[in-house]
Amino acid sequence: MTLPAATRRQQLRFGGALALGAAGAVWPGVGMAGWRSWVGKAPRALDVRPVRSVIWAEFLGVNAQLQWFPADVARQQVERLKALGLSWVRLALHWMLIEPEPGRWRLDATDRMMGLVQSAGLHSVAYVVGSPRFASAAPAGADYADKYPPKDPAVYAQRLQLLARRYPQVDVWQVWNEPNIPAFWQPRIDPEGYGRLLQPAVAALRQVSPDKPIAMAGMAYYSQMAGREGLMLDAMGKLGAYQLKLIACYHPYTAEPEGAEDGARDLLTHVPFLNKGLRAYGARQIWATEWGWSSYDGPVEEQPLVGEDGQAGHTLKRLALMATQDFDRVFLFTLADLDDPRVGPRDKRYGLLRANGQPKPVYLALQRFLAICGPRLDPAEPVSIAGGMPPGLVSISWQRPDGKRLWMAWAHEPMSVSLSGVQSGTWHQPLGGTQREVRVEAKSTSSSGLTLDVNTDLQILVWTS
C-alpha cells in the first residue's frame, strides 16, 4: 500500500457508501439474493463460528518496508517481528525505483533486505509494482508514469524472472498490486489488461521455480473496480485466471473492525460471500495481503482518525474475526511507521513499531493477544449465554491444544453477560495488559453461570471446561 506520495491511491470509499449490492457480479453457484443480503443498518449480535484451526505463525504475516531503513533499524524490526512468534513477511519492490532506466538497476537496499529476511529464517512474499517511465504505458507528458501498467507485458515478465533468479529465497511472488484502483492502474480499470500482464508473468516465474506458489495481485478492499461495476476478482474468474492455480488476494480495509462504519457489521457477510465465490472458481488459497489501520493525526484521508489506542483496539478485534474466516493467510499492514517525505501523513503511521523500531501500543497489544492464545487455536462449541445473544455482542469460542477454552468477546456498548455452565476462569484485557481471576460466588443463588462485564474492547476469558 505504501508508495511515494505521487502514487498514493485515489479515494475509493471502503464502507457502505459503495453499493456492492448493485455491482452486478454473480459468483458461480451464488445468486443475486446473496448480494442483497449484504445490507445492514444496526449493530447486531455476532456469534462467530471458526471454520478451521489457526496456527498463528503460519496464518498471520506482516508487510514490511525494510529497504527504507538503516541496516540496524531494519534488523531491530525483524527481531521485534520474530518476538511475536511470526514467520511471514510481505515485501514491496517498486520497479520504478529499482530500475529507473533500462538495465540500470539499484538493488543495494533490496539485496540487504532480502539477505536480512533470509538470515532471520523468515518466509516471504514479494510483489513488483510501478512502471518506470521507459516501460510505462503512460502517454507522453503524463505526470506519474508509475501509475500506468507496462506497455509491454513481456518486459515486466522478464524483469520478474530476473528478480526471481536473483532472490531464490522468496517463497511466493505476487504479480502487481491493487490493479482495481487508479493509484495502480491508469487510465481506467481493465481486468483484461491485468490478465494480459498476469499470464506471461506467471509463465516466466514458473520457468525459474516450477513448484513455487504465485499470487495474483492483492485487490484493494473487496476488489470493487473504480469507475465501473463489478468485482475484479469475479472478472478475473470469468477470464479463467484461477485456472493458472494462483493464490487469490484482496485487502479488506474498512472503517471499523467489523466492517463499514455506522455499525453495519458487514465484514462477516462480505468475506464469506467473496471467499465462497473464489473457492467456486477454483482458488486453492485465499490471502488477505493487506489490512490494518493508521494511527495518523490527520488531515483525514479516507480512514477516520483512530489514534494509537484505536489502532491497537481495531487490530485485535479484526484479527479475532479474520481468524474465524476462510483465509489461508493474512498480512497486517505494516511492521513499522515510515519517516519518509515521499509518503503522506496517513501512510506514515500504519506501523506496529515506530520509525525508530520501538513498539507502539498495537505491537504490545498484539503480543499479549498471541501469548494468551498460544501458538494454535482449534474451533470449539460456542459458549451458552443465559438469555441468548444480546444485540451488539461479538462472541467467538476457541480451544487450545492444552484443553483450555477461550472466549473472545466485545460489545457495541458495555453490558453484562452470563455464561451458562462456566464457573471460573481468567479474564484478560489484552489492550491494557491486565487480567483477573473470576468465579461464581459461592453465596450466589443464580444458576446462570459466570457473569462478566463486557466492554467495547476485545477481552478473552480462559477457563477449563
XYZ file of C-alpha atoms in Angstrom:
465
model
C 0.000 0.000 0.000
C 2.761 2.460 0.854
C 4.283 4.176 -2.156
C 5.869 7.549 -2.764
C 3.347 10.366 -2.297
C 2.797 10.810 -6.015
C 1.493 7.263 -6.316
C -0.819 7.061 -3.316
C -4.208 5.584 -4.001
C -7.011 7.858 -5.067
C -10.059 7.842 -2.847
C -12.299 4.813 -3.091
C -14.746 4.627 -0.209
C -14.445 1.418 1.751
C -17.720 1.315 3.573
C -21.427 1.260 2.988
C -21.026 4.224 0.658
C -20.043 1.816 -2.103
C -23.136 -0.091 -3.188
C -21.771 -3.585 -3.603
C -25.286 -4.911 -3.995
C -25.562 -3.031 -7.270
C -22.254 -4.285 -8.592
C -23.892 -6.837 -10.819
C -21.399 -9.618 -10.160
C -22.729 -13.131 -9.705
C -20.406 -15.801 -8.350
C -20.604 -19.373 -9.578
C -23.468 -21.077 -7.769
C -24.451 -17.902 -5.906
C -27.473 -15.867 -6.949
C -28.209 -12.172 -6.645
C -30.025 -12.787 -3.368
C -26.580 -13.176 -1.825
C -25.680 -9.642 -2.819
C -28.907 -8.184 -1.485
C -28.244 -9.777 1.894
C -25.201 -7.524 2.361
C -27.321 -4.693 3.702
C -27.267 -3.975 7.429
C -28.394 -0.911 9.345
C -27.742 -1.513 13.047
C -25.175 -3.368 15.137
C -26.314 -6.936 15.545
C -25.044 -9.765 17.689
C -22.280 -11.813 16.075
C -21.909 -15.380 17.328
C -18.924 -16.257 15.146
C -18.038 -19.898 14.414
C -14.408 -20.510 13.341
C -14.164 -22.540 10.131
C -10.815 -24.197 10.907
C -7.849 -24.319 13.282
C -5.388 -21.416 13.296
C -1.618 -21.703 13.710
C -0.536 -18.088 14.183
C 2.999 -18.456 12.827
C 1.544 -19.671 9.534
C -1.673 -17.669 9.458
C -0.515 -14.147 10.381
C 2.151 -12.289 8.434
C 3.186 -8.639 8.335
C 4.041 -6.269 5.490
C 7.483 -4.680 5.840
C 9.457 -1.922 4.110
C 12.872 -2.929 5.426
C 14.791 -1.478 2.490
C 13.799 2.056 3.500
C 15.517 1.893 6.899
C 19.139 1.917 8.091
C 20.510 -1.586 8.486
C 20.500 -1.532 12.304
C 16.888 -0.323 12.476
C 15.777 -2.926 9.930
C 17.449 -5.667 11.978
C 15.668 -4.455 15.097
C 12.345 -4.515 13.264
C 12.916 -8.132 12.224
C 13.782 -9.110 15.794
C 10.563 -7.490 17.015
C 8.632 -9.456 14.415
C 10.226 -12.718 15.470
C 9.484 -11.926 19.112
C 5.793 -12.133 18.199
C 6.342 -15.689 17.024
C 5.534 -14.810 13.417
C 7.400 -16.047 10.367
C 5.935 -14.417 7.213
C 6.656 -11.003 5.677
C 5.329 -9.343 2.532
C 7.822 -7.151 0.697
C 7.214 -4.433 -1.893
C 9.601 -3.927 -4.811
C 8.898 -0.674 -6.639
C 10.067 -1.216 -10.185
C 10.358 2.490 -10.997
C 12.800 2.884 -8.086
C 14.944 -0.212 -8.615
C 15.270 0.187 -12.414
C 14.724 3.868 -13.258
C 16.349 3.413 -16.679
C 16.626 0.292 -18.850
C 19.206 -2.046 -17.335
C 20.257 0.491 -14.699
C 19.468 -1.404 -11.519
C 19.546 -0.003 -7.996
C 19.363 -3.125 -5.869
C 21.722 -2.492 -2.963
C 18.895 -1.777 -0.496
C 16.841 -4.666 -1.859
C 19.820 -7.010 -1.561
C 20.235 -6.011 2.101
C 16.541 -6.550 2.781
C 16.453 -9.971 1.133
C 19.600 -11.030 2.956
C 18.179 -9.910 6.290
C 14.919 -11.777 5.758
C 16.774 -14.927 4.716
C 19.241 -14.840 7.618
C 16.338 -14.375 10.043
C 14.693 -17.537 8.735
C 11.549 -15.723 7.646
C 9.258 -16.739 4.802
C 8.485 -14.034 2.256
C 6.081 -12.983 -0.452
C 7.304 -10.202 -2.738
C 5.405 -8.129 -5.289
C 6.697 -5.890 -8.053
C 4.653 -2.804 -8.954
C 5.056 0.636 -10.536
C 6.198 1.042 -14.128
C 9.382 3.039 -14.763
C 8.879 5.656 -17.444
C 10.763 3.707 -20.086
C 8.363 0.747 -19.696
C 5.141 2.571 -18.866
C 2.012 2.753 -20.986
C 1.597 6.350 -19.821
C 1.089 8.901 -22.598
C 3.882 11.344 -23.286
C 3.945 14.067 -20.661
C 1.923 12.163 -18.053
C 2.943 13.227 -14.562
C 3.069 9.798 -12.934
C 4.151 7.071 -15.307
C 4.327 4.526 -12.479
C 0.529 4.560 -12.100
C 0.191 3.012 -15.555
C 0.787 -0.652 -16.367
C 3.720 -1.669 -18.544
C 3.123 -1.108 -22.252
C 4.693 -4.498 -22.989
C 3.764 -7.284 -20.521
C 6.747 -9.300 -21.779
C 9.146 -6.695 -20.376
C 7.538 -6.919 -16.951
C 7.619 -10.727 -17.120
C 11.324 -10.680 -18.000
C 12.067 -8.371 -15.024
C 10.106 -10.606 -12.676
C 12.081 -13.585 -13.897
C 15.367 -11.751 -13.386
C 14.404 -10.836 -9.818
C 13.231 -14.377 -9.087
C 16.633 -15.686 -10.181
C 18.451 -13.096 -8.073
C 16.321 -13.763 -4.984
C 15.577 -17.501 -4.916
C 14.828 -17.235 -1.191
C 11.482 -15.541 -1.903
C 8.771 -18.127 -1.236
C 5.957 -16.528 -3.237
C 5.980 -13.894 -5.995
C 2.918 -11.682 -6.374
C 2.102 -10.081 -9.718
C 1.464 -6.331 -9.291
C -0.642 -4.658 -6.580
C -4.211 -3.331 -6.428
C -4.902 -3.056 -10.176
C -8.570 -2.360 -9.378
C -7.943 1.252 -8.297
C -6.487 4.258 -10.163
C -3.425 4.637 -7.932
C -2.010 1.478 -9.522
C -3.755 1.191 -12.903
C -4.366 4.142 -15.217
C -6.126 5.449 -17.209
C -9.051 3.094 -16.432
C -9.531 -0.159 -14.560
C -9.180 -3.021 -17.023
C -9.440 -6.690 -15.946
C -8.487 -7.857 -19.439
C -5.418 -5.621 -19.324
C -4.364 -7.088 -15.994
C -4.932 -10.542 -17.453
C -2.527 -9.695 -20.293
C 0.072 -8.712 -17.668
C -0.594 -11.734 -15.481
C -0.298 -14.623 -17.924
C 3.263 -14.052 -19.231
C 4.416 -13.112 -15.727
C 3.181 -16.445 -14.374
C 4.833 -18.333 -17.251
C 8.137 -16.541 -16.678
C 8.135 -17.218 -12.939
C 7.354 -20.898 -13.447
C 10.340 -21.242 -15.744
C 12.528 -20.246 -12.796
C 10.688 -22.075 -9.985
C 8.076 -24.502 -11.340
C 6.914 -25.597 -7.901
C 6.687 -22.239 -6.117
C 3.258 -20.692 -5.499
C 2.396 -17.483 -7.347
C -0.096 -14.926 -6.093
C -2.443 -12.745 -8.086
C -2.267 -9.046 -7.196
C -3.896 -8.116 -3.934
C -7.081 -6.261 -4.892
C -7.979 -3.177 -2.883
C -10.921 -3.583 -0.481
C -13.279 -6.347 -1.691
C -11.979 -5.871 -5.266
C -14.559 -3.292 -6.338
C -13.448 -1.656 -9.584
C -13.197 2.116 -9.530
C -15.271 3.662 -12.270
C -17.113 0.532 -13.344
C -19.481 -2.074 -11.973
C -18.495 -5.478 -10.685
C -15.701 -7.046 -8.713
C -12.213 -7.509 -10.114
C -11.887 -10.960 -8.536
C -15.088 -12.037 -10.257
C -13.939 -10.553 -13.568
C -10.655 -12.458 -13.310
C -12.590 -15.659 -12.688
C -14.638 -15.125 -15.824
C -11.366 -14.659 -17.724
C -10.110 -18.021 -16.437
C -7.343 -16.662 -14.208
C -7.868 -19.221 -11.454
C -7.049 -21.985 -13.903
C -3.466 -20.756 -13.552
C -3.538 -22.147 -9.978
C -2.832 -18.803 -8.329
C -3.332 -17.560 -4.800
C -6.301 -15.153 -4.753
C -5.667 -11.996 -2.703
C -7.529 -8.920 -1.556
C -7.204 -6.113 1.003
C -10.300 -5.783 3.214
C -9.683 -2.308 4.622
C -12.765 -0.968 6.394
C -13.556 1.901 8.744
C -14.384 -0.369 11.679
C -13.107 -3.828 12.648
C -16.499 -5.373 11.958
C -16.897 -3.684 8.584
C -18.339 -0.456 7.262
C -18.949 2.491 9.538
C -22.312 3.252 11.173
C -22.371 -0.171 12.820
C -23.141 -2.093 9.643
C -21.011 -5.054 10.824
C -20.896 -6.373 7.274
C -17.378 -7.862 7.222
C -18.753 -11.292 8.083
C -21.275 -11.047 5.278
C -18.885 -9.722 2.626
C -15.925 -12.010 3.355
C -17.772 -15.358 3.394
C -19.663 -14.414 0.241
C -16.496 -13.344 -1.575
C -14.459 -16.326 -0.433
C -17.214 -18.771 -1.342
C -17.133 -17.372 -4.861
C -13.348 -17.671 -5.046
C -13.489 -21.314 -3.960
C -16.182 -21.962 -6.561
C -13.843 -20.537 -9.215
C -11.156 -22.964 -8.035
C -8.951 -20.721 -5.890
C -6.805 -23.069 -3.828
C -5.661 -20.419 -1.372
C -7.122 -17.063 -0.336
C -4.930 -14.453 1.293
C -5.669 -11.015 2.677
C -2.314 -9.456 1.799
C -3.072 -6.097 3.450
C -5.339 -4.877 6.240
C -4.935 -2.539 9.158
C -5.362 0.999 10.469
C -3.153 4.045 10.594
C -2.646 5.944 13.852
C -2.165 9.214 11.944
C -3.317 12.615 13.271
C -4.781 13.969 10.019
C -5.726 15.656 7.818
C -8.378 12.988 7.223
C -7.627 10.838 4.181
C -10.139 8.005 3.675
C -9.651 6.385 7.083
C -11.267 8.026 10.142
C -8.838 9.190 12.812
C -8.488 6.485 15.479
C -5.174 7.332 17.169
C -2.733 4.836 18.601
C -5.183 3.316 21.091
C -7.823 2.940 18.387
C -5.285 1.314 16.077
C -4.491 -1.256 18.762
C -8.125 -1.983 19.595
C -9.248 -2.219 15.978
C -6.359 -4.528 15.076
C -7.102 -7.075 17.799
C -10.814 -7.221 17.001
C -10.223 -7.549 13.270
C -7.620 -10.270 13.766
C -10.022 -12.183 16.015
C -12.670 -12.012 13.273
C -10.383 -12.833 10.345
C -9.046 -15.896 12.157
C -12.551 -17.368 12.059
C -12.924 -16.983 8.291
C -11.866 -18.931 5.207
C -8.467 -17.259 4.805
C -5.300 -19.292 4.392
C -3.035 -16.385 5.375
C -3.431 -12.695 6.280
C -0.812 -9.921 6.307
C -1.156 -6.975 8.649
C -0.125 -3.623 7.237
C 2.566 -2.833 8.360
C 5.611 -3.562 10.529
C 6.925 -0.030 11.131
C 5.935 3.596 10.722
C 7.742 5.484 7.978
C 9.742 8.664 8.426
C 9.990 9.486 4.747
C 8.973 12.674 2.878
C 7.769 10.573 -0.077
C 4.685 9.352 1.792
C 1.715 11.231 3.203
C 0.615 11.532 6.850
C -1.774 8.575 6.774
C 0.602 6.140 5.087
C 3.382 7.023 7.535
C 1.584 5.671 10.595
C 0.341 2.145 9.869
C 3.197 0.512 11.790
C 3.238 -1.856 14.736
C 6.510 -0.121 15.559
C 7.626 3.474 15.488
C 10.078 4.511 12.796
C 12.936 4.073 15.310
C 11.894 0.445 15.945
C 10.247 0.978 19.346
C 6.870 -0.713 19.997
C 3.605 1.167 19.634
C 0.517 0.205 21.689
C -0.669 -2.004 18.819
C 2.510 -4.108 18.958
C 2.238 -4.648 22.712
C -1.465 -5.484 22.472
C -0.826 -7.968 19.665
C 1.990 -9.552 21.651
C -0.337 -10.055 24.636
C -3.115 -11.396 22.426
C -0.850 -14.010 20.844
C 0.581 -15.024 24.241
C -2.928 -15.614 25.619
C -3.960 -17.604 22.550
C -0.849 -19.741 22.388
C 0.603 -20.998 19.095
C -2.583 -22.748 17.950
C -6.345 -22.450 18.384
C -8.971 -25.027 17.437
C -12.685 -24.379 16.889
C -14.843 -25.061 19.951
C -18.527 -25.309 20.687
C -19.986 -21.831 21.201
C -20.437 -20.732 24.792
C -24.010 -20.738 26.025
C -25.178 -17.272 27.027
C -28.012 -17.055 29.512
C -30.991 -15.402 27.873
C -29.445 -15.655 24.398
C -27.100 -13.357 22.476
C -27.797 -9.711 23.340
C -27.710 -7.187 20.450
C -24.285 -5.661 19.938
C -22.256 -8.545 21.397
C -19.478 -10.289 19.445
C -18.746 -13.820 20.676
C -16.018 -16.225 19.438
C -15.199 -19.581 21.027
C -11.899 -21.470 20.713
C -9.951 -24.237 22.411
C -6.192 -24.520 22.923
C -4.340 -27.812 22.474
C -3.773 -27.877 26.265
C -7.522 -28.257 26.720
C -8.159 -24.701 27.920
C -11.207 -22.965 26.475
C -11.090 -19.367 25.202
C -13.971 -16.963 24.783
C -13.214 -13.741 22.885
C -15.810 -11.030 23.286
C -16.548 -7.344 22.919
C -19.702 -5.281 22.627
C -21.044 -2.209 20.893
C -21.849 -0.811 24.339
C -20.783 -2.080 27.789
C -23.013 -4.879 29.044
C -23.114 -7.778 31.487
C -23.243 -11.310 30.110
C -23.712 -14.609 31.960
C -22.047 -17.746 30.596
C -24.062 -20.847 31.421
C -22.003 -23.711 32.821
C -18.832 -21.657 33.330
C -17.823 -21.373 36.986
C -14.417 -19.682 36.920
C -11.570 -18.501 34.714
C -9.065 -15.766 33.953
C -10.483 -12.596 32.343
C -7.795 -10.994 30.162
C -7.668 -7.417 28.877
C -5.030 -7.575 26.095
C -5.115 -3.846 25.371
C -4.212 -2.796 28.880
C -2.229 -5.897 29.785
C -4.291 -6.728 32.871
C -6.044 -9.886 33.964
C -8.050 -11.083 36.941
C -9.432 -14.302 38.282
C -13.221 -14.502 38.102
C -15.631 -17.061 39.557
C -19.235 -17.592 40.505
C -19.510 -16.607 44.129
C -20.427 -19.456 46.447
C -23.243 -17.464 48.018
C -24.805 -16.669 44.623
C -28.272 -18.103 44.081
C -28.024 -17.630 40.316
C -27.816 -20.749 38.172
C -26.919 -18.814 35.038
C -23.153 -19.226 35.492
C -20.279 -16.762 35.425
C -21.283 -13.134 34.904
C -18.797 -10.856 33.144
C -18.783 -7.179 32.290
C -18.032 -6.933 28.572
C -16.844 -3.578 27.227
C -16.062 -2.225 23.756
C -12.517 -3.653 23.674
C -11.622 -7.265 22.925
C -11.431 -9.345 26.103
C -10.540 -13.023 26.476
C -11.770 -15.472 29.076
C -9.575 -18.550 29.579
C -11.000 -21.464 31.563
C -11.040 -25.218 31.947
C -14.341 -26.741 30.872
